[in-house]
PDB file of C-alpha atoms in Angstrom:
ATOM      1  CA  ASP A  67     138.852 160.765 124.806  1.00 95.00           C
ATOM      2  CA  ILE A  68     140.225 163.544 127.013  1.00 97.00           C
ATOM      3  CA  GLN A  69     139.245 167.063 125.813  1.00 97.00           C
ATOM      4  CA  MET A  70     141.530 170.087 126.465  1.00 98.00           C
ATOM      5  CA  THR A  71     139.828 173.488 126.955  1.00 98.00           C
ATOM      6  CA  GLN A  72     142.313 176.333 126.550  1.00 98.00           C
ATOM      7  CA  SER A  73     141.593 179.980 127.385  1.00 97.00           C
ATOM      8  CA  PRO A  74     141.578 182.618 126.287  1.00 97.00           C
ATOM      9  CA  SER A  75     141.570 181.995 122.586  1.00 97.00           C
ATOM     10  CA  SER A  76     143.292 185.355 122.010  1.00 97.00           C
ATOM     11  CA  LEU A  77     144.969 187.889 124.174  1.00 96.00           C
ATOM     12  CA  SER A  78     146.300 191.424 123.660  1.00 96.00           C
ATOM     13  CA  ALA A  79     149.140 192.489 125.861  1.00 96.00           C
ATOM     14  CA  SER A  80     152.073 194.866 125.946  1.00 95.00           C
ATOM     15  CA  VAL A  81     155.770 194.281 126.286  1.00 96.00           C
ATOM     16  CA  GLY A  82     156.567 193.852 129.958  1.00 96.00           C
ATOM     17  CA  ASP A  83     153.080 192.543 130.862  1.00 97.00           C
ATOM     18  CA  ARG A  84     152.590 189.335 132.844  1.00 97.00           C
ATOM     19  CA  VAL A  85     150.168 187.042 131.138  1.00 97.00           C
ATOM     20  CA  THR A  86     148.582 183.733 132.009  1.00 98.00           C
ATOM     21  CA  ILE A  87     147.071 181.069 129.771  1.00 98.00           C
ATOM     22  CA  THR A  88     144.925 178.234 131.193  1.00 98.00           C
ATOM     23  CA  CYS A  89     144.212 174.705 130.071  1.00 98.00           C
ATOM     24  CA  ARG A  90     141.611 172.496 131.630  1.00 98.00           C
ATOM     25  CA  ALA A  91     141.421 168.783 131.057  1.00 98.00           C
ATOM     26  CA  SER A  92     138.088 166.909 130.884  1.00 98.00           C
ATOM     27  CA  GLN A  93     139.503 164.363 133.342  1.00 98.00           C
ATOM     28  CA  GLY A  94     142.553 164.058 135.404  1.00 98.00           C
ATOM     29  CA  ILE A  95     145.918 163.758 133.570  1.00 97.00           C
ATOM     30  CA  ARG A  96     148.403 164.025 136.461  1.00 97.00           C
ATOM     31  CA  ASP A  97     151.207 166.167 135.137  1.00 97.00           C
ATOM     32  CA  ASP A  98     151.096 164.751 131.629  1.00 97.00           C
ATOM     33  CA  LEU A  99     150.916 168.192 130.043  1.00 98.00           C
ATOM     34  CA  ALA A 100     153.199 170.139 127.778  1.00 98.00           C
ATOM     35  CA  TRP A 101     153.052 173.698 126.429  1.00 98.00           C
ATOM     36  CA  TYR A 102     154.223 174.767 122.941  1.00 98.00           C
ATOM     37  CA  GLN A 103     154.889 178.080 121.237  1.00 98.00           C
ATOM     38  CA  GLN A 104     154.258 178.385 117.547  1.00 98.00           C
ATOM     39  CA  LYS A 105     155.232 181.288 115.367  1.00 97.00           C
ATOM     40  CA  PRO A 106     153.796 181.802 111.833  1.00 95.00           C
ATOM     41  CA  GLY A 107     155.146 179.364 109.286  1.00 95.00           C
ATOM     42  CA  LYS A 108     157.157 177.480 111.899  1.00 97.00           C
ATOM     43  CA  ALA A 109     156.732 174.152 113.690  1.00 98.00           C
ATOM     44  CA  PRO A 110     155.684 174.293 117.343  1.00 98.00           C
ATOM     45  CA  LYS A 111     158.472 174.477 119.949  1.00 98.00           C
ATOM     46  CA  ARG A 112     158.167 172.797 123.289  1.00 98.00           C
ATOM     47  CA  LEU A 113     158.444 175.293 126.228  1.00 98.00           C
ATOM     48  CA  ILE A 114     157.302 173.251 129.226  1.00 98.00           C
ATOM     49  CA  TYR A 115     157.061 169.547 129.860  1.00 97.00           C
ATOM     50  CA  ALA A 116     155.636 167.562 132.737  1.00 97.00           C
ATOM     51  CA  ALA A 117     153.414 170.585 133.488  1.00 98.00           C
ATOM     52  CA  SER A 118     156.091 172.654 135.123  1.00 98.00           C
ATOM     53  CA  SER A 119     159.607 171.688 133.825  1.00 97.00           C
ATOM     54  CA  LEU A 120     161.308 174.276 131.657  1.00 98.00           C
ATOM     55  CA  GLN A 121     162.650 173.057 128.359  1.00 97.00           C
ATOM     56  CA  SER A 122     166.376 173.604 128.102  1.00 96.00           C
ATOM     57  CA  GLY A 123     167.211 176.885 126.372  1.00 97.00           C
ATOM     58  CA  VAL A 124     163.769 178.419 127.141  1.00 98.00           C
ATOM     59  CA  PRO A 125     163.926 181.710 128.989  1.00 97.00           C
ATOM     60  CA  SER A 126     163.071 181.598 132.631  1.00 98.00           C
ATOM     61  CA  ARG A 127     160.262 184.138 132.194  1.00 98.00           C
ATOM     62  CA  PHE A 128     158.159 181.128 131.014  1.00 98.00           C
ATOM     63  CA  SER A 129     156.710 178.939 133.738  1.00 98.00           C
ATOM     64  CA  GLY A 130     154.059 176.251 134.051  1.00 98.00           C
ATOM     65  CA  SER A 131     152.010 174.967 136.927  1.00 98.00           C
ATOM     66  CA  GLY A 132     149.118 172.714 137.730  1.00 98.00           C
ATOM     67  CA  SER A 133     148.269 169.029 138.064  1.00 97.00           C
ATOM     68  CA  GLY A 134     145.226 166.948 137.557  1.00 97.00           C
ATOM     69  CA  THR A 135     142.807 168.979 135.451  1.00 98.00           C
ATOM     70  CA  GLU A 136     143.927 172.659 135.714  1.00 98.00           C
ATOM     71  CA  PHE A 137     147.152 174.005 134.200  1.00 98.00           C
ATOM     72  CA  THR A 138     148.585 177.394 133.553  1.00 98.00           C
ATOM     73  CA  LEU A 139     151.374 178.856 131.404  1.00 98.00           C
ATOM     74  CA  THR A 140     152.705 182.160 132.728  1.00 98.00           C
ATOM     75  CA  ILE A 141     154.973 184.626 130.976  1.00 98.00           C
ATOM     76  CA  SER A 142     156.318 186.902 133.657  1.00 96.00           C
ATOM     77  CA  SER A 143     157.397 189.836 131.551  1.00 95.00           C
ATOM     78  CA  LEU A 144     156.455 189.774 127.816  1.00 96.00           C
ATOM     79  CA  GLN A 145     159.214 190.283 125.278  1.00 96.00           C
ATOM     80  CA  PRO A 146     158.690 191.136 121.604  1.00 94.00           C
ATOM     81  CA  GLU A 147     159.679 187.692 120.504  1.00 95.00           C
ATOM     82  CA  ASP A 148     156.902 186.110 122.698  1.00 97.00           C
ATOM     83  CA  PHE A 149     154.016 187.181 120.482  1.00 93.00           C
ATOM     84  CA  ALA A 150     152.918 183.899 118.993  1.00 97.00           C
ATOM     85  CA  THR A 151     150.380 181.192 119.449  1.00 98.00           C
ATOM     86  CA  TYR A 152     150.491 178.955 122.390  1.00 98.00           C
ATOM     87  CA  TYR A 153     149.151 175.343 122.681  1.00 98.00           C
ATOM     88  CA  CYS A 154     148.815 172.865 125.527  1.00 98.00           C
ATOM     89  CA  LEU A 155     148.960 169.113 124.969  1.00 98.00           C
ATOM     90  CA  GLN A 156     147.755 166.254 127.145  1.00 98.00           C
ATOM     91  CA  HIS A 157     149.726 163.025 126.650  1.00 97.00           C
ATOM     92  CA  ASN A 158     148.304 161.067 129.594  1.00 96.00           C
ATOM     93  CA  SER A 159     146.208 158.760 127.372  1.00 95.00           C
ATOM     94  CA  TYR A 160     145.511 158.109 123.760  1.00 95.00           C
ATOM     95  CA  PRO A 161     144.718 160.012 121.704  1.00 97.00           C
ATOM     96  CA  PRO A 162     146.942 162.940 122.653  1.00 97.00           C
ATOM     97  CA  ALA A 163     144.989 166.153 122.512  1.00 98.00           C
ATOM     98  CA  PHE A 164     145.946 169.774 121.980  1.00 98.00           C
ATOM     99  CA  GLY A 165     144.091 172.769 123.251  1.00 98.00           C
ATOM    100  CA  GLN A 166     142.625 175.078 120.625  1.00 97.00           C
ATOM    101  CA  GLY A 167     145.451 177.569 121.063  1.00 97.00           C
ATOM    102  CA  THR A 168     145.857 181.030 122.383  1.00 98.00           C
ATOM    103  CA  LYS A 169     147.034 183.815 120.047  1.00 98.00           C
ATOM    104  CA  LEU A 170     149.004 186.364 121.862  1.00 97.00           C
ATOM    105  CA  GLU A 171     149.062 189.687 120.091  1.00 96.00           C
ATOM    106  CA  ILE A 172     150.678 193.034 120.657  1.00 88.00           C
ATOM    107  CA  LYS A 173     148.413 195.687 122.245  1.00 87.00           C
TER     108      LYS A 173
ATOM    109  CA  GLN B  81     170.981 166.030 117.989  1.00 94.00           C
ATOM    110  CA  ILE B  82     167.671 164.884 116.883  1.00 97.00           C
ATOM    111  CA  THR B  83     166.345 166.073 113.553  1.00 98.00           C
ATOM    112  CA  LEU B  84     163.314 165.091 111.530  1.00 98.00           C
ATOM    113  CA  LYS B  85     162.256 166.047 107.969  1.00 98.00           C
ATOM    114  CA  GLU B  86     158.998 165.324 106.098  1.00 98.00           C
ATOM    115  CA  SER B  87     158.900 164.583 102.381  1.00 98.00           C
ATOM    116  CA  GLY B  88     156.111 163.758  99.906  1.00 97.00           C
ATOM    117  CA  PRO B  89     153.848 165.248  97.448  1.00 98.00           C
ATOM    118  CA  THR B  90     152.723 168.938  97.821  1.00 97.00           C
ATOM    119  CA  LEU B  91     149.553 168.385  95.745  1.00 98.00           C
ATOM    120  CA  VAL B  92     147.176 165.348  95.690  1.00 98.00           C
ATOM    121  CA  LYS B  93     143.846 164.982  94.044  1.00 98.00           C
ATOM    122  CA  PRO B  94     140.615 164.035  95.887  1.00 97.00           C
ATOM    123  CA  THR B  95     140.263 160.300  96.493  1.00 97.00           C
ATOM    124  CA  GLN B  96     143.966 159.673  96.074  1.00 98.00           C
ATOM    125  CA  THR B  97     146.268 158.211  98.769  1.00 98.00           C
ATOM    126  CA  LEU B  98     148.802 160.441 100.429  1.00 98.00           C
ATOM    127  CA  THR B  99     152.185 158.947 101.388  1.00 98.00           C
ATOM    128  CA  LEU B 100     154.556 160.906 103.459  1.00 98.00           C
ATOM    129  CA  THR B 101     157.980 159.958 104.693  1.00 97.00           C
ATOM    130  CA  CYS B 102     159.781 161.103 107.829  1.00 98.00           C
ATOM    131  CA  THR B 103     163.446 160.833 107.676  1.00 97.00           C
ATOM    132  CA  PHE B 104     165.131 161.323 111.061  1.00 97.00           C
ATOM    133  CA  SER B 105     168.532 161.238 112.701  1.00 96.00           C
ATOM    134  CA  GLY B 106     169.942 161.426 116.185  1.00 96.00           C
ATOM    135  CA  PHE B 107     168.089 158.396 117.590  1.00 95.00           C
ATOM    136  CA  SER B 108     167.155 154.877 116.704  1.00 93.00           C
ATOM    137  CA  LEU B 109     163.538 153.709 116.495  1.00 94.00           C
ATOM    138  CA  SER B 110     164.895 150.371 117.685  1.00 91.00           C
ATOM    139  CA  THR B 111     165.857 151.739 121.078  1.00 92.00           C
ATOM    140  CA  SER B 112     163.401 151.294 123.919  1.00 93.00           C
ATOM    141  CA  GLY B 113     161.222 154.393 124.664  1.00 93.00           C
ATOM    142  CA  GLN B 114     161.465 155.975 121.224  1.00 95.00           C
ATOM    143  CA  HIS B 115     158.468 156.939 119.145  1.00 97.00           C
ATOM    144  CA  VAL B 116     157.809 158.714 115.897  1.00 97.00           C
ATOM    145  CA  GLY B 117     154.459 160.317 115.159  1.00 97.00           C
ATOM    146  CA  TRP B 118     152.496 162.595 112.851  1.00 98.00           C
ATOM    147  CA  ILE B 119     150.515 165.682 113.571  1.00 98.00           C
ATOM    148  CA  ARG B 120     148.782 168.042 111.089  1.00 98.00           C
ATOM    149  CA  GLN B 121     147.564 171.573 111.094  1.00 98.00           C
ATOM    150  CA  SER B 122     144.945 172.842 108.712  1.00 97.00           C
ATOM    151  CA  PRO B 123     145.476 176.459 107.690  1.00 95.00           C
ATOM    152  CA  GLY B 124     144.645 178.775 110.541  1.00 92.00           C
ATOM    153  CA  LYS B 125     143.580 175.873 112.725  1.00 94.00           C
ATOM    154  CA  ALA B 126     144.756 174.035 115.786  1.00 94.00           C
ATOM    155  CA  LEU B 127     147.082 171.005 115.866  1.00 97.00           C
ATOM    156  CA  GLU B 128     145.603 167.567 115.391  1.00 98.00           C
ATOM    157  CA  TRP B 129     147.419 164.384 116.332  1.00 98.00           C
ATOM    158  CA  LEU B 130     147.207 161.585 113.745  1.00 98.00           C
ATOM    159  CA  ALA B 131     149.351 158.560 114.445  1.00 98.00           C
ATOM    160  CA  LEU B 132     152.360 157.271 116.306  1.00 97.00           C
ATOM    161  CA  ILE B 133     154.678 154.200 116.018  1.00 97.00           C
ATOM    162  CA  SER B 134     156.811 152.942 118.852  1.00 95.00           C
ATOM    163  CA  TRP B 135     160.195 151.244 119.071  1.00 94.00           C
ATOM    164  CA  ASP B 136     158.486 147.931 119.717  1.00 93.00           C
ATOM    165  CA  GLY B 137     156.184 148.160 116.681  1.00 93.00           C
ATOM    166  CA  ASP B 138     153.147 149.346 118.655  1.00 96.00           C
ATOM    167  CA  LYS B 139     150.941 151.607 116.484  1.00 97.00           C
ATOM    168  CA  ARG B 140     148.344 154.209 117.610  1.00 97.00           C
ATOM    169  CA  TYR B 141     145.895 156.116 115.514  1.00 98.00           C
ATOM    170  CA  SER B 142     143.473 159.024 115.848  1.00 98.00           C
ATOM    171  CA  PRO B 143     140.065 157.360 116.364  1.00 97.00           C
ATOM    172  CA  SER B 144     138.441 159.796 113.919  1.00 96.00           C
ATOM    173  CA  LEU B 145     140.938 158.910 111.141  1.00 97.00           C
ATOM    174  CA  LYS B 146     141.901 155.319 112.046  1.00 96.00           C
ATOM    175  CA  ASN B 147     140.222 153.811 109.021  1.00 97.00           C
ATOM    176  CA  ARG B 148     142.283 155.965 106.659  1.00 98.00           C
ATOM    177  CA  LEU B 149     145.695 155.952 108.228  1.00 98.00           C
ATOM    178  CA  THR B 150     148.621 153.533 108.195  1.00 98.00           C
ATOM    179  CA  ILE B 151     151.912 154.193 109.861  1.00 98.00           C
ATOM    180  CA  THR B 152     154.914 151.963 109.271  1.00 97.00           C
ATOM    181  CA  LYS B 153     158.630 151.764 109.700  1.00 94.00           C
ATOM    182  CA  GLY B 154     160.282 152.455 106.409  1.00 84.00           C
ATOM    183  CA  THR B 155     162.717 150.075 104.596  1.00 78.00           C
ATOM    184  CA  SER B 156     165.534 152.070 105.985  1.00 81.00           C
ATOM    185  CA  GLU B 157     166.073 152.202 109.778  1.00 85.00           C
ATOM    186  CA  ASN B 158     165.602 155.986 109.873  1.00 94.00           C
ATOM    187  CA  HIS B 159     162.417 156.313 108.020  1.00 96.00           C
ATOM    188  CA  VAL B 160     158.740 156.212 109.064  1.00 97.00           C
ATOM    189  CA  VAL B 161     155.977 156.381 106.470  1.00 97.00           C
ATOM    190  CA  LEU B 162     152.388 157.620 106.919  1.00 98.00           C
ATOM    191  CA  SER B 163     149.722 156.749 104.402  1.00 98.00           C
ATOM    192  CA  MET B 164     146.253 158.412 104.335  1.00 98.00           C
ATOM    193  CA  THR B 165     143.624 157.127 101.951  1.00 98.00           C
ATOM    194  CA  ASN B 166     140.772 158.850 100.252  1.00 98.00           C
ATOM    195  CA  MET B 167     142.168 162.364 100.549  1.00 98.00           C
ATOM    196  CA  ASP B 168     139.645 165.261 100.593  1.00 98.00           C
ATOM    197  CA  PRO B 169     140.112 169.033 100.345  1.00 97.00           C
ATOM    198  CA  VAL B 170     139.510 169.200 104.113  1.00 97.00           C
ATOM    199  CA  ASP B 171     142.751 167.248 104.541  1.00 98.00           C
ATOM    200  CA  THR B 172     144.690 170.213 103.157  1.00 98.00           C
ATOM    201  CA  ALA B 173     147.206 170.879 105.986  1.00 98.00           C
ATOM    202  CA  THR B 174     150.786 171.122 107.041  1.00 98.00           C
ATOM    203  CA  TYR B 175     151.849 167.700 108.149  1.00 98.00           C
ATOM    204  CA  TYR B 176     154.583 167.395 110.801  1.00 98.00           C
ATOM    205  CA  CYS B 177     156.705 164.442 111.862  1.00 98.00           C
ATOM    206  CA  THR B 178     157.518 164.299 115.601  1.00 98.00           C
ATOM    207  CA  HIS B 179     159.778 162.442 117.986  1.00 98.00           C
ATOM    208  CA  SER B 180     158.671 161.359 121.433  1.00 96.00           C
ATOM    209  CA  GLY B 181     160.772 159.898 124.242  1.00 94.00           C
ATOM    210  CA  ALA B 182     159.904 158.451 127.595  1.00 87.00           C
ATOM    211  CA  LEU B 183     157.407 161.225 128.401  1.00 85.00           C
ATOM    212  CA  LYS B 184     155.454 160.574 125.224  1.00 87.00           C
ATOM    213  CA  ASP B 185     154.982 164.275 124.448  1.00 93.00           C
ATOM    214  CA  PHE B 186     156.401 165.731 121.287  1.00 97.00           C
ATOM    215  CA  ASP B 187     159.963 167.107 122.005  1.00 97.00           C
ATOM    216  CA  TYR B 188     161.200 167.411 118.496  1.00 98.00           C
ATOM    217  CA  TRP B 189     159.412 168.351 115.358  1.00 98.00           C
ATOM    218  CA  GLY B 190     160.178 168.446 111.637  1.00 98.00           C
ATOM    219  CA  GLN B 191     159.739 171.660 109.702  1.00 98.00           C
ATOM    220  CA  GLY B 192     156.414 170.406 108.276  1.00 98.00           C
ATOM    221  CA  THR B 193     155.230 169.867 104.756  1.00 98.00           C
ATOM    222  CA  LEU B 194     152.139 171.532 103.251  1.00 98.00           C
ATOM    223  CA  VAL B 195     149.885 169.147 101.380  1.00 98.00           C
ATOM    224  CA  THR B 196     147.116 170.637  99.312  1.00 98.00           C
ATOM    225  CA  VAL B 197     144.221 168.508  98.192  1.00 98.00           C
ATOM    226  CA  SER B 198     142.699 169.792  94.952  1.00 97.00           C
ATOM    227  CA  SER B 199     141.577 168.575  91.582  1.00 96.00           C
TER     228      SER B 199
END
């Protein structure tokens, strides 16, 4: 099975900051990676698919990059509504696997 | 517009079988490239993929839970049913129904249903 290692597990930042979250796959997954945002009590929402494609309706301050085993999610200028937990997902092979999550908190 | 909604018991006793139904609209599970799956999240924990059924009837299961899970198309064309046997308190979680398309990631999610396992 492919394992996803996500870092950091938590992050404190301020409005306007640029933040980066990283996911590493235990083996190559091409660009079969998605990023999700989850707010308390809500279902996850897809932000990025195919490693770098922005989901329709998602603000352009969100971007994804990477291929193979190393992936990043970048938020260029944090807004108050961005404080949430973020997960990566590999769907290259079964079973699909999520990272352990990054909780983004207000500094 | 694709929507999904989970339904089922909110409380089950240890050793019982959990049966959850996903009712969806906006797509047909008979159409090539469509999939419906289940993901759960224990309180305060990460997301865990459970199972998926495809338009062609193919079924996939989490290796760690394979012996306890069954996913089927419901009697109605817009239903998918997940059964999990021998429930334990560690199975207490919010269970989500999801849609996947050609990319096979999870583009649409239901609101989730919290299932508590307790005697």
